[in-house]
PDB file of C-alpha atoms in Angstrom:
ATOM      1  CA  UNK A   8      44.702  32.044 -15.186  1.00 38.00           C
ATOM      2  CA  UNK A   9      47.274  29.498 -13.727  1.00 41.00           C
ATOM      3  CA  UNK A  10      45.484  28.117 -10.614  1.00 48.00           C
ATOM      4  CA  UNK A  11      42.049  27.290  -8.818  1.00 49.00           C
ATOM      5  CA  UNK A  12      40.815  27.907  -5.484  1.00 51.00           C
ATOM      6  CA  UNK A  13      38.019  26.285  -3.756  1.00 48.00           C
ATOM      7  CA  UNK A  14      35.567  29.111  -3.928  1.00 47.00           C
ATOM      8  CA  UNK A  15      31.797  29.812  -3.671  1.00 45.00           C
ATOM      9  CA  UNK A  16      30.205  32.385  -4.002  1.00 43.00           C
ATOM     10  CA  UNK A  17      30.144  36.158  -4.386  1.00 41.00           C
ATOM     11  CA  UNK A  18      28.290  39.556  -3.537  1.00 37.00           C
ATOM     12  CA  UNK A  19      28.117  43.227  -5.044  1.00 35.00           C
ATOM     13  CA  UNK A  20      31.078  44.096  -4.089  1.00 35.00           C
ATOM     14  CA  UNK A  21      32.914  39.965  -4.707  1.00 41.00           C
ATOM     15  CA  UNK A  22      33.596  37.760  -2.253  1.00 49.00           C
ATOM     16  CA  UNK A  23      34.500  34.359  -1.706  1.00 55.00           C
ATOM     17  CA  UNK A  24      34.555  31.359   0.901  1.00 54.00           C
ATOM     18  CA  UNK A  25      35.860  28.298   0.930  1.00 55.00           C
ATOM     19  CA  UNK A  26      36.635  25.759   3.393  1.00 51.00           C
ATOM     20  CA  UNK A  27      38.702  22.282   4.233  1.00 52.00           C
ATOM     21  CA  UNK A  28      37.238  18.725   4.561  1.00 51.00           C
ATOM     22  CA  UNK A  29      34.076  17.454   2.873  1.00 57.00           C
ATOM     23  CA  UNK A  30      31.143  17.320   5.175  1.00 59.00           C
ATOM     24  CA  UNK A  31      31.774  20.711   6.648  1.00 58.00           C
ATOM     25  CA  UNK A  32      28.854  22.423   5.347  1.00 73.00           C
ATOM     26  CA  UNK A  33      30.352  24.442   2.598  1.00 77.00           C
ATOM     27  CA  UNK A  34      27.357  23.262   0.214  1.00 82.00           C
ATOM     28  CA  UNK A  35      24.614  24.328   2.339  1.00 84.00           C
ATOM     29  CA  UNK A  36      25.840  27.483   3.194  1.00 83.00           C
ATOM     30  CA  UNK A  37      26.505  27.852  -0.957  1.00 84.00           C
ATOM     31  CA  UNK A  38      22.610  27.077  -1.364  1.00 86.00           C
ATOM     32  CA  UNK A  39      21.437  29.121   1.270  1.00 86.00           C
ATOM     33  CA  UNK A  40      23.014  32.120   0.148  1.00 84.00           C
ATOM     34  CA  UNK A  41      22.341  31.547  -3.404  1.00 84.00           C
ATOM     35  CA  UNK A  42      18.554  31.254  -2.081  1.00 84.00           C
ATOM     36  CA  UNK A  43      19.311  34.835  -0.018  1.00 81.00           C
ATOM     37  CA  UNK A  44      19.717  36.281  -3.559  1.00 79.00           C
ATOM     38  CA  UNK A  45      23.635  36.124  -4.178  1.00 79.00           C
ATOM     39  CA  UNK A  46      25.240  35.310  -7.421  1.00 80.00           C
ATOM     40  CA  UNK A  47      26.623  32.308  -7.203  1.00 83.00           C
ATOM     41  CA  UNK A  48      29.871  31.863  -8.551  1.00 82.00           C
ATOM     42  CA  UNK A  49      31.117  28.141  -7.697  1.00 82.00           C
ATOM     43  CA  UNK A  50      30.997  25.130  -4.993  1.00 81.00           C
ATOM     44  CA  UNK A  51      34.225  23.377  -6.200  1.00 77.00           C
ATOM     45  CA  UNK A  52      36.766  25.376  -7.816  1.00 78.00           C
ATOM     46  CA  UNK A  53      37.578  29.247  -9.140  1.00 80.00           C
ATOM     47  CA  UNK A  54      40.366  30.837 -11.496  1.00 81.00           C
ATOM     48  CA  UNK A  55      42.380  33.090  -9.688  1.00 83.00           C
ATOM     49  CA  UNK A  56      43.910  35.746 -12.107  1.00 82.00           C
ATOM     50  CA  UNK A  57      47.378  36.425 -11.623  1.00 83.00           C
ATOM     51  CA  UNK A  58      47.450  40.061 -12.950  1.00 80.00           C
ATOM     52  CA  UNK A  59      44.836  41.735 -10.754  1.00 77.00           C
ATOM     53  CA  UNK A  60      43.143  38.435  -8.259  1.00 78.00           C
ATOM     54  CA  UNK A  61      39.953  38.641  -9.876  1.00 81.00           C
ATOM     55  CA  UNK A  62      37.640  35.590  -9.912  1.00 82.00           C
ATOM     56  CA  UNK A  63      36.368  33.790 -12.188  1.00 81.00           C
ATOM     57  CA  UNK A  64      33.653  31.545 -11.872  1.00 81.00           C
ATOM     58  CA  UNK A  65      33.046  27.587 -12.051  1.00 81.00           C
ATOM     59  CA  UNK A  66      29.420  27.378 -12.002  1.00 83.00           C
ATOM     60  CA  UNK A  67      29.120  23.797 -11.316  1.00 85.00           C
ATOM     61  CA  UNK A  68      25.784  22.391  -9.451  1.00 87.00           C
ATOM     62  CA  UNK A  69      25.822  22.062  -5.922  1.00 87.00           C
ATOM     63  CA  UNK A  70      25.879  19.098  -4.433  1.00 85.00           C
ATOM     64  CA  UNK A  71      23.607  18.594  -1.195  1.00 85.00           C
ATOM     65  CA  UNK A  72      23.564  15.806   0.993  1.00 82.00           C
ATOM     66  CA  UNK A  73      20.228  14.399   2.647  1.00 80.00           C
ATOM     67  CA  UNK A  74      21.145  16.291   5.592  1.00 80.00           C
ATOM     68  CA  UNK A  75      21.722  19.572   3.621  1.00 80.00           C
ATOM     69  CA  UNK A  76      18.025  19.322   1.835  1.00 78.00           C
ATOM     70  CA  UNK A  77      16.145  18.934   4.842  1.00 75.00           C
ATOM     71  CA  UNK A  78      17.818  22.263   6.184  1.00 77.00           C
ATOM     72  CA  UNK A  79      17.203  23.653   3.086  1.00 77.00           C
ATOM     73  CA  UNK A  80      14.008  22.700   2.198  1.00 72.00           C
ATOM     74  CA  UNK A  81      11.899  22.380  -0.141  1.00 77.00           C
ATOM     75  CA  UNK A  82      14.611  21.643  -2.455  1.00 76.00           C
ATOM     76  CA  UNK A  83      13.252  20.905  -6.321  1.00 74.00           C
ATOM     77  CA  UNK A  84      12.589  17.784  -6.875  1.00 75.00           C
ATOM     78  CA  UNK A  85      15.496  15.694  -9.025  1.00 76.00           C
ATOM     79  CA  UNK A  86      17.720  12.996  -9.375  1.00 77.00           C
ATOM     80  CA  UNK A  87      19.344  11.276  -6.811  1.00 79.00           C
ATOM     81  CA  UNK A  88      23.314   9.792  -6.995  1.00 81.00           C
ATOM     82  CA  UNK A  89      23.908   6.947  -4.875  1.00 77.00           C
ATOM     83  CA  UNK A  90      24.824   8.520  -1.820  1.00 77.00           C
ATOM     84  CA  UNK A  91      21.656  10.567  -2.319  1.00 79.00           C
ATOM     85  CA  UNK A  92      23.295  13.520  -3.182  1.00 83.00           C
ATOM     86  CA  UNK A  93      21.346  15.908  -5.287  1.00 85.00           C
ATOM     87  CA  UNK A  94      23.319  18.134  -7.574  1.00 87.00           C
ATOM     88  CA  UNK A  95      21.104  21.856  -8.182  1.00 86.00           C
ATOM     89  CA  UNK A  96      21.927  24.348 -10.441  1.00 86.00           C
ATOM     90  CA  UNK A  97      21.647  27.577  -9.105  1.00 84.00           C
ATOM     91  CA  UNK A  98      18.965  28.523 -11.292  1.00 83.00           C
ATOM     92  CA  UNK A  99      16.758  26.353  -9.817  1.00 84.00           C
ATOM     93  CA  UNK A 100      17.219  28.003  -5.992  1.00 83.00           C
ATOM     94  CA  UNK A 101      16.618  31.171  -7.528  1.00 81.00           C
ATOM     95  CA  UNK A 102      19.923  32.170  -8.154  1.00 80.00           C
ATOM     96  CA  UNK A 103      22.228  33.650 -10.946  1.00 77.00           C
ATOM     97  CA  UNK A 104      25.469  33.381 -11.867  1.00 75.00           C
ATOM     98  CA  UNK A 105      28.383  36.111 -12.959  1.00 77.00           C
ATOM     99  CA  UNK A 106      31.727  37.095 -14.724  1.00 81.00           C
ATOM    100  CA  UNK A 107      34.635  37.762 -13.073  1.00 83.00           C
ATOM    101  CA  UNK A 108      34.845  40.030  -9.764  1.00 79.00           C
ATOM    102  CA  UNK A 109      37.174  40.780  -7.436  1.00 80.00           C
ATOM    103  CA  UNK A 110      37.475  39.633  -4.010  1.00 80.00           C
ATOM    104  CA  UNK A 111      35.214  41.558  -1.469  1.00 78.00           C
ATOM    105  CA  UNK A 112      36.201  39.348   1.727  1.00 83.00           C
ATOM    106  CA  UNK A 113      38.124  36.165   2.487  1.00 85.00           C
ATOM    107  CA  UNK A 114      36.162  33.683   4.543  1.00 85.00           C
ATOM    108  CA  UNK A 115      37.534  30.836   6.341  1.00 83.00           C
ATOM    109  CA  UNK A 116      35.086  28.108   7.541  1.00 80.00           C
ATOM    110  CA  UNK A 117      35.756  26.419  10.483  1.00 81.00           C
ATOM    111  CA  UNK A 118      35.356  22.771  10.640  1.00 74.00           C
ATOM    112  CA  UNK A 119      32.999  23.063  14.065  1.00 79.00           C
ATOM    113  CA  UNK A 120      29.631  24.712  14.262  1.00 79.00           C
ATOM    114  CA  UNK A 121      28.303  26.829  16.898  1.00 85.00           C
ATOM    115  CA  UNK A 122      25.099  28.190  18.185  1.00 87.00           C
ATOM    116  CA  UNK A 123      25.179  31.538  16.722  1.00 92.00           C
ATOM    117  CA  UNK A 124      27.177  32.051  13.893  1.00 91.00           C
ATOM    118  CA  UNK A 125      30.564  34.281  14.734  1.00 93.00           C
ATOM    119  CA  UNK A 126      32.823  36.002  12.470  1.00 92.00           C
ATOM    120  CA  UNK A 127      36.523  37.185  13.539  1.00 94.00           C
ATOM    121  CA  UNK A 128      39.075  39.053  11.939  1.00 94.00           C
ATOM    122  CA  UNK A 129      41.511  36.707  10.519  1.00 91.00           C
ATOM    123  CA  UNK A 130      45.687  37.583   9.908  1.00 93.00           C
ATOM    124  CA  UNK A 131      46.125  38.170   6.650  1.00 93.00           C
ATOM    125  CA  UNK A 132      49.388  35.703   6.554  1.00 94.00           C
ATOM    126  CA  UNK A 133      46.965  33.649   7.812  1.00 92.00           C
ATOM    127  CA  UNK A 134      44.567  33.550   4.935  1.00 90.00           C
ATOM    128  CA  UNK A 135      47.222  33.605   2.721  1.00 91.00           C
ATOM    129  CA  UNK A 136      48.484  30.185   4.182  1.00 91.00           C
ATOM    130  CA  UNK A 137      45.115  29.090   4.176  1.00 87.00           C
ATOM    131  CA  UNK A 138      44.601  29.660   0.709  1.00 86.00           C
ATOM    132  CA  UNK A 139      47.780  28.504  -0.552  1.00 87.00           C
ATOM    133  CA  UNK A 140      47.032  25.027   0.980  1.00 83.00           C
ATOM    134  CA  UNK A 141      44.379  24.701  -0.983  1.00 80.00           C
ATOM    135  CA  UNK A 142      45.120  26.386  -3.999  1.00 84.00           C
ATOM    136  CA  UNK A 143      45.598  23.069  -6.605  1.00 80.00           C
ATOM    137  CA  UNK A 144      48.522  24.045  -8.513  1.00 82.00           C
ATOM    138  CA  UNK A 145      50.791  25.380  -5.630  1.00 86.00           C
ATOM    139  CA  UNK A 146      53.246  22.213  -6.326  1.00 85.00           C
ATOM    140  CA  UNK A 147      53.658  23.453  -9.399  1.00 86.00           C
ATOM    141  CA  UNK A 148      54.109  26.842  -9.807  1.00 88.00           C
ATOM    142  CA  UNK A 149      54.439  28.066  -5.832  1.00 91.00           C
ATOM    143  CA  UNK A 150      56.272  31.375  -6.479  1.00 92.00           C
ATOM    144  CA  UNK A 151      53.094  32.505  -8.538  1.00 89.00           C
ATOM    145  CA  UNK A 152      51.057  30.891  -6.933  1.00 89.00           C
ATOM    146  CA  UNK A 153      51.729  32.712  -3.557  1.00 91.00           C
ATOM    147  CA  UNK A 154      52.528  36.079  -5.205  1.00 90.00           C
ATOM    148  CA  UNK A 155      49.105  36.056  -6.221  1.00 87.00           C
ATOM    149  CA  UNK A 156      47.731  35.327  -3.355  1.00 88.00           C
ATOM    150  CA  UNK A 157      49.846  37.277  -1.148  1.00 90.00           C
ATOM    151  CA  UNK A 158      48.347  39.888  -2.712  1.00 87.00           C
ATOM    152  CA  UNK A 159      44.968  39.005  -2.875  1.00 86.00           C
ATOM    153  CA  UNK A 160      45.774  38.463   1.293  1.00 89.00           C
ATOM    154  CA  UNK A 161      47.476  42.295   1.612  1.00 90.00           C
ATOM    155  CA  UNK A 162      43.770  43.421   0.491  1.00 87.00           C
ATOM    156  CA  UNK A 163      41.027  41.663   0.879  1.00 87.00           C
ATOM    157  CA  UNK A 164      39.749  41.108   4.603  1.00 88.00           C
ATOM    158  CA  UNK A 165      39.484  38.100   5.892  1.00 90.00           C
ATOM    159  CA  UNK A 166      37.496  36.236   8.515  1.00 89.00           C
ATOM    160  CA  UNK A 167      37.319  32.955   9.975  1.00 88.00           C
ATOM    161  CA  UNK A 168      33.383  32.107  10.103  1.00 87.00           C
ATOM    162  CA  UNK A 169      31.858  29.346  12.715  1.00 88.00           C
ATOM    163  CA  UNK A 170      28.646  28.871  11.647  1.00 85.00           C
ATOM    164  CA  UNK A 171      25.459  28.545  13.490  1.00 88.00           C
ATOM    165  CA  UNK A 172      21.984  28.165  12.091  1.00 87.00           C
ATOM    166  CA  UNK A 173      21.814  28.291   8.470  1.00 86.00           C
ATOM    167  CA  UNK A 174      19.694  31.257   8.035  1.00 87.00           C
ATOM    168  CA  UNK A 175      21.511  33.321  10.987  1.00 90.00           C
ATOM    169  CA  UNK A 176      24.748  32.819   9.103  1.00 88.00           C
ATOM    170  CA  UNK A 177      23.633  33.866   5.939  1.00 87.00           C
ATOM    171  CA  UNK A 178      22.582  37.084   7.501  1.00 88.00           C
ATOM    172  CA  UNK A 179      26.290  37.325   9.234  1.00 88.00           C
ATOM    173  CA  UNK A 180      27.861  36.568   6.134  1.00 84.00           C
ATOM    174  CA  UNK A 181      25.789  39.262   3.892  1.00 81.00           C
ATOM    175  CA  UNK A 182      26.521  41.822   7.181  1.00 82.00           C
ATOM    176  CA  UNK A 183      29.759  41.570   6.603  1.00 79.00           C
ATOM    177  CA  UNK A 184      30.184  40.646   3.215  1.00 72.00           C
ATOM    178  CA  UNK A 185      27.846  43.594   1.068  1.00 67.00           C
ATOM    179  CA  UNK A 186      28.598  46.987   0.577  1.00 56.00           C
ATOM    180  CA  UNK A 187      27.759  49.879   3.145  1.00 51.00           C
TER     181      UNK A 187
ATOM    182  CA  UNK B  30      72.740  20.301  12.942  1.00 50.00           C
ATOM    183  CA  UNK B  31      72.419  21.988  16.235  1.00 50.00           C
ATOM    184  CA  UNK B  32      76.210  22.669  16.868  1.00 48.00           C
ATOM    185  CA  UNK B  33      75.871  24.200  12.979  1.00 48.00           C
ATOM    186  CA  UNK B  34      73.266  26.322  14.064  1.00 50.00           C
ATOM    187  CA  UNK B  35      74.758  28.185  17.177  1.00 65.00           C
ATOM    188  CA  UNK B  36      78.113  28.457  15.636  1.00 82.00           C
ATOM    189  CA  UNK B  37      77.824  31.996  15.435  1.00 81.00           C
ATOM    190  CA  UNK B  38      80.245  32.038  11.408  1.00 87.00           C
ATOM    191  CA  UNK B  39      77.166  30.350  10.394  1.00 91.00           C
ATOM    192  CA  UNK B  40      75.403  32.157   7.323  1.00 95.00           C
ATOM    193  CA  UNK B  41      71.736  30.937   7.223  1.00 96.00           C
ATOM    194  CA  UNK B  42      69.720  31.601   3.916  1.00 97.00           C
ATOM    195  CA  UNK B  43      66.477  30.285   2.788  1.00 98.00           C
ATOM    196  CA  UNK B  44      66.538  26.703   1.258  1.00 97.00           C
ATOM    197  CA  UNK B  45      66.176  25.968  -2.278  1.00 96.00           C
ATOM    198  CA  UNK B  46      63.034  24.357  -1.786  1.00 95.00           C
ATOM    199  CA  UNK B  47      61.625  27.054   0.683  1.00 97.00           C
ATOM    200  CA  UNK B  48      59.232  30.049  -1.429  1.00 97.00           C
ATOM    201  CA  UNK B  49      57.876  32.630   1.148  1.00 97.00           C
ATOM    202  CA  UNK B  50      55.501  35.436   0.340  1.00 96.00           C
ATOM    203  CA  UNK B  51      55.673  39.248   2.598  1.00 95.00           C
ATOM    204  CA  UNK B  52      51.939  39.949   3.744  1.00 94.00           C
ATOM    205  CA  UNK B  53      51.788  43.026   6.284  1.00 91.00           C
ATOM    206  CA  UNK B  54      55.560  43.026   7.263  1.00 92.00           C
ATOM    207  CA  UNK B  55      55.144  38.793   8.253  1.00 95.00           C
ATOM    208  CA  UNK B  56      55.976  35.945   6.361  1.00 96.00           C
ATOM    209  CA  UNK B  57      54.403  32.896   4.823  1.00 96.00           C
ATOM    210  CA  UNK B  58      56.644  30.027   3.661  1.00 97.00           C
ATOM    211  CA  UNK B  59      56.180  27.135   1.638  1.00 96.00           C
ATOM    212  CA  UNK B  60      58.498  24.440   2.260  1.00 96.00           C
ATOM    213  CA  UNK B  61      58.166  22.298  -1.662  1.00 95.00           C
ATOM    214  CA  UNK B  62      60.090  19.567   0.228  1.00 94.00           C
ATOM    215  CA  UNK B  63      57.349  18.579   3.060  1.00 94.00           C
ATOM    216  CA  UNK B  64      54.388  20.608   0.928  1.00 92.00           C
ATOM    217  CA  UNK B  65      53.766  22.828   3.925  1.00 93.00           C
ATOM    218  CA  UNK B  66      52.470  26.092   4.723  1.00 94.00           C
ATOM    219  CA  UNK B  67      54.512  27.967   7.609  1.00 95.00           C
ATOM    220  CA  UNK B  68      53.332  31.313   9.269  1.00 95.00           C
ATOM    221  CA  UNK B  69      56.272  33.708  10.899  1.00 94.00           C
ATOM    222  CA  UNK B  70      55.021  35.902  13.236  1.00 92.00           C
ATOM    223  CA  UNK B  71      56.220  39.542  13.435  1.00 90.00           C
ATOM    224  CA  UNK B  72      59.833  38.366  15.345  1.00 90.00           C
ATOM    225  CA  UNK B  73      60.124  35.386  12.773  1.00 93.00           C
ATOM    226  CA  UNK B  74      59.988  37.947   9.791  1.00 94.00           C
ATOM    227  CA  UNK B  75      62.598  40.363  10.627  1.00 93.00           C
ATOM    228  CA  UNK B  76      64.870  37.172  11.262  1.00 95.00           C
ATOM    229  CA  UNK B  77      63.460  35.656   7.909  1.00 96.00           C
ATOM    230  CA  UNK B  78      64.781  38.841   6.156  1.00 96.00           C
ATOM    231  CA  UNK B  79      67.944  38.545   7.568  1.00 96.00           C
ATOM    232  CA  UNK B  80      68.996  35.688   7.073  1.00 97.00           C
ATOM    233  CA  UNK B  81      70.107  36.028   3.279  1.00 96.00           C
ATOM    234  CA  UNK B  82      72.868  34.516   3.497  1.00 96.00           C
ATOM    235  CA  UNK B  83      75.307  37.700   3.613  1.00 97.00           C
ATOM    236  CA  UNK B  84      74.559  37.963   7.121  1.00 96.00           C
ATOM    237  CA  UNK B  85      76.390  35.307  10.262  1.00 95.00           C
ATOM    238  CA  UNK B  86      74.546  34.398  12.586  1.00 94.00           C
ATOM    239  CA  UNK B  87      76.269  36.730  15.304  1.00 93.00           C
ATOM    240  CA  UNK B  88      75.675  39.653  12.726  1.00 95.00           C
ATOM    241  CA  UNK B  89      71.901  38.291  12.361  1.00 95.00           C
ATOM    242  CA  UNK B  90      71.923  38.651  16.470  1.00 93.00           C
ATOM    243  CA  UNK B  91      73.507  41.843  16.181  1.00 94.00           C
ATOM    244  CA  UNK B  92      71.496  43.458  13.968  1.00 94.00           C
ATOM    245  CA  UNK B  93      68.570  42.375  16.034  1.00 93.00           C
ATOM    246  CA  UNK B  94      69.886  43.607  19.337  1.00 93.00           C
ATOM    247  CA  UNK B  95      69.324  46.856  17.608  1.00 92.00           C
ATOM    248  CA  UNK B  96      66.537  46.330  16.141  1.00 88.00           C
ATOM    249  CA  UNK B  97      64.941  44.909  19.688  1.00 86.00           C
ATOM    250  CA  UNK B  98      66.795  46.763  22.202  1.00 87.00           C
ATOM    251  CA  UNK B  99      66.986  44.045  23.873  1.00 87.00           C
ATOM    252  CA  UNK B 100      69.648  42.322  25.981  1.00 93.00           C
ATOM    253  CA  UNK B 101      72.540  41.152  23.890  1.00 91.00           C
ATOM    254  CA  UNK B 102      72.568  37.002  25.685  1.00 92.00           C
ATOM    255  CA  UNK B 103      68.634  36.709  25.577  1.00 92.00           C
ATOM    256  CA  UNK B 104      68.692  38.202  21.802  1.00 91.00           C
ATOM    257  CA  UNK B 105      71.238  35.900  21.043  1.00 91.00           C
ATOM    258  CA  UNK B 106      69.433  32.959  22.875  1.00 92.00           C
ATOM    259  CA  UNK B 107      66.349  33.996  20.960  1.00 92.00           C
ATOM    260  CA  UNK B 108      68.100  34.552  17.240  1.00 93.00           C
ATOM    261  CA  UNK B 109      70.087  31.022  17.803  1.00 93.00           C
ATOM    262  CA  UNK B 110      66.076  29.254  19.166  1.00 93.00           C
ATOM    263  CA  UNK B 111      64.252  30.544  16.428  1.00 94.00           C
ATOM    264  CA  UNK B 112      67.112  29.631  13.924  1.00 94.00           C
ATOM    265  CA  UNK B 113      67.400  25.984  15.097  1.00 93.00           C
ATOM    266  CA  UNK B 114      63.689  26.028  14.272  1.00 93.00           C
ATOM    267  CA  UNK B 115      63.063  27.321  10.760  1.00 95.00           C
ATOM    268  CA  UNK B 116      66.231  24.502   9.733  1.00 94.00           C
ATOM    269  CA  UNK B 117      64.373  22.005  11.596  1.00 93.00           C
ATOM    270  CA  UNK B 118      61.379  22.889   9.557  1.00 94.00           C
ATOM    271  CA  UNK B 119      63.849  22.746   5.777  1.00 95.00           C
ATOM    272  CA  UNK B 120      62.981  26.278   5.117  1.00 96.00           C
ATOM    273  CA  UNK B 121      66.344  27.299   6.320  1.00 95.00           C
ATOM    274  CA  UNK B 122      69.892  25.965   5.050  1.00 93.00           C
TER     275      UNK B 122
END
């Protein structure tokens, strides 16, 4: 288990999503889907196995902004850090955790939001560039690091997500996202 | 650099520093010297593959004139373009 990945969360079949700066919404999509009944797997970081991609989780507590708890409310009440940030374990949205699952779908968030939330097909070189620039370790170990994820790229789809309203991307995501 | 690159004895290869990854027949590169991620398209790749270092650069423009079908002076203007590029961006030596 080399390297991390930014990950989140995952579904029957594994998934993931991750995106870039702080602030995105990355969180409150985490908390809304754990609240839609998905296992939650992390919000910060995941173990990417070299041997077959599988994931493993980091089930740290989320950590949601002011802005994030009034979309998601009611959030439990809790203690506050400075920035009033209040850190959740999934447990108390209603969620669960897992083991280790493979990758059912790559999602990219994009920094900008939208009305409705839209999901397109994304290259897989693209992922895998996407990925690698994020992966923590790439410095150190690149050729593994990218092997693994150039296969974890070759098949897994991928999608770059612009979200819209919290609850209408939730139901995009799980569309796309949970077996057929 | 540039009268290095369209010298046509030139044998490019990938730079030390320069790990790249085959997803769907196209190319991702890391460049450890600037820490960044570079996507090749389709064109980019063959060329990538290429250049290995056996190959000169007029062999490299050869081989894609076959490949291509395309006009021998616009491969060549192509192969020696995209070339100039991937040294500019220290993933090719």
């Amino acid at each position: 288990m080399p390297f991390s990945m930014p990950v989140v969360w995952q579904v029957k079949a594994g998934a993931w999503c991750w995106q870039d700066p702080s602030g995105a919404g990355k969180s409150t999509l985490v908390a809304a889907l754990v609240r839609h009944g998905l296992p939650y797997l992390s919000d910060e970081l995941v173990g990417v196995a070299v041997a077959d991609g599988s994931l493993c989780p980091h089930p740290v507590p989320i950590g949601l902004r002011p802005g994030a708890q009034k979309l998601l409310a009611p959030v439990p009440p809790g203690p506050f850090d400075l920035e009033g940030r209040r850190s959740i374990r999934s447990v108390e949205l209603g969620g669960s955790t897992c083991g280790c699952v493979r990758a059912g779908a790559i999602v990219i968030l994009a920094p900008r939001r939208g009305r409705e939330p839209k999901l397109s097909p994304l290259r897989p070189t693209i992922a895998l560039a996407e990925m690698a620039s994020h992966a923590l370790n790439l410095g150190q170990q690149p050729e593994v690091v990218l092997g693994a994820l150039a296969r974890l790229a070759a098949t897994t789809p991928a999608w770059r997500l612009v979200a819209g309203g919290i609850d209408s991307t939730c139901q995009a995501l799980r569309a796309v996202l949970e077996p057929r | 650099m540039s009268s290095r690159l369209v010298r046509a004895s030139w044998r490019p290869r990938p730079a030390a520093t320069a790990i790249s990854a085959v997803v769907d027949d196209e190319v991702v590169v890391y460049c450890e010297r600037s820490s960044r991620m570079h996507c090749l398209d389709r064109y980019g790749s063959i060329l990538w593959a290429l250049c290995d270092g056996s190959r000169t650069v007029a062999q490299v423009a050869a081989e894609t004139v076959e490949l291509s079908g395309g006009l021998p002076e616009e491969v060549r203007a192509d192969v020696d373009a995209t070339l100039r590029r991937l040294y500019e961006l220290d993933i090719l030596r």
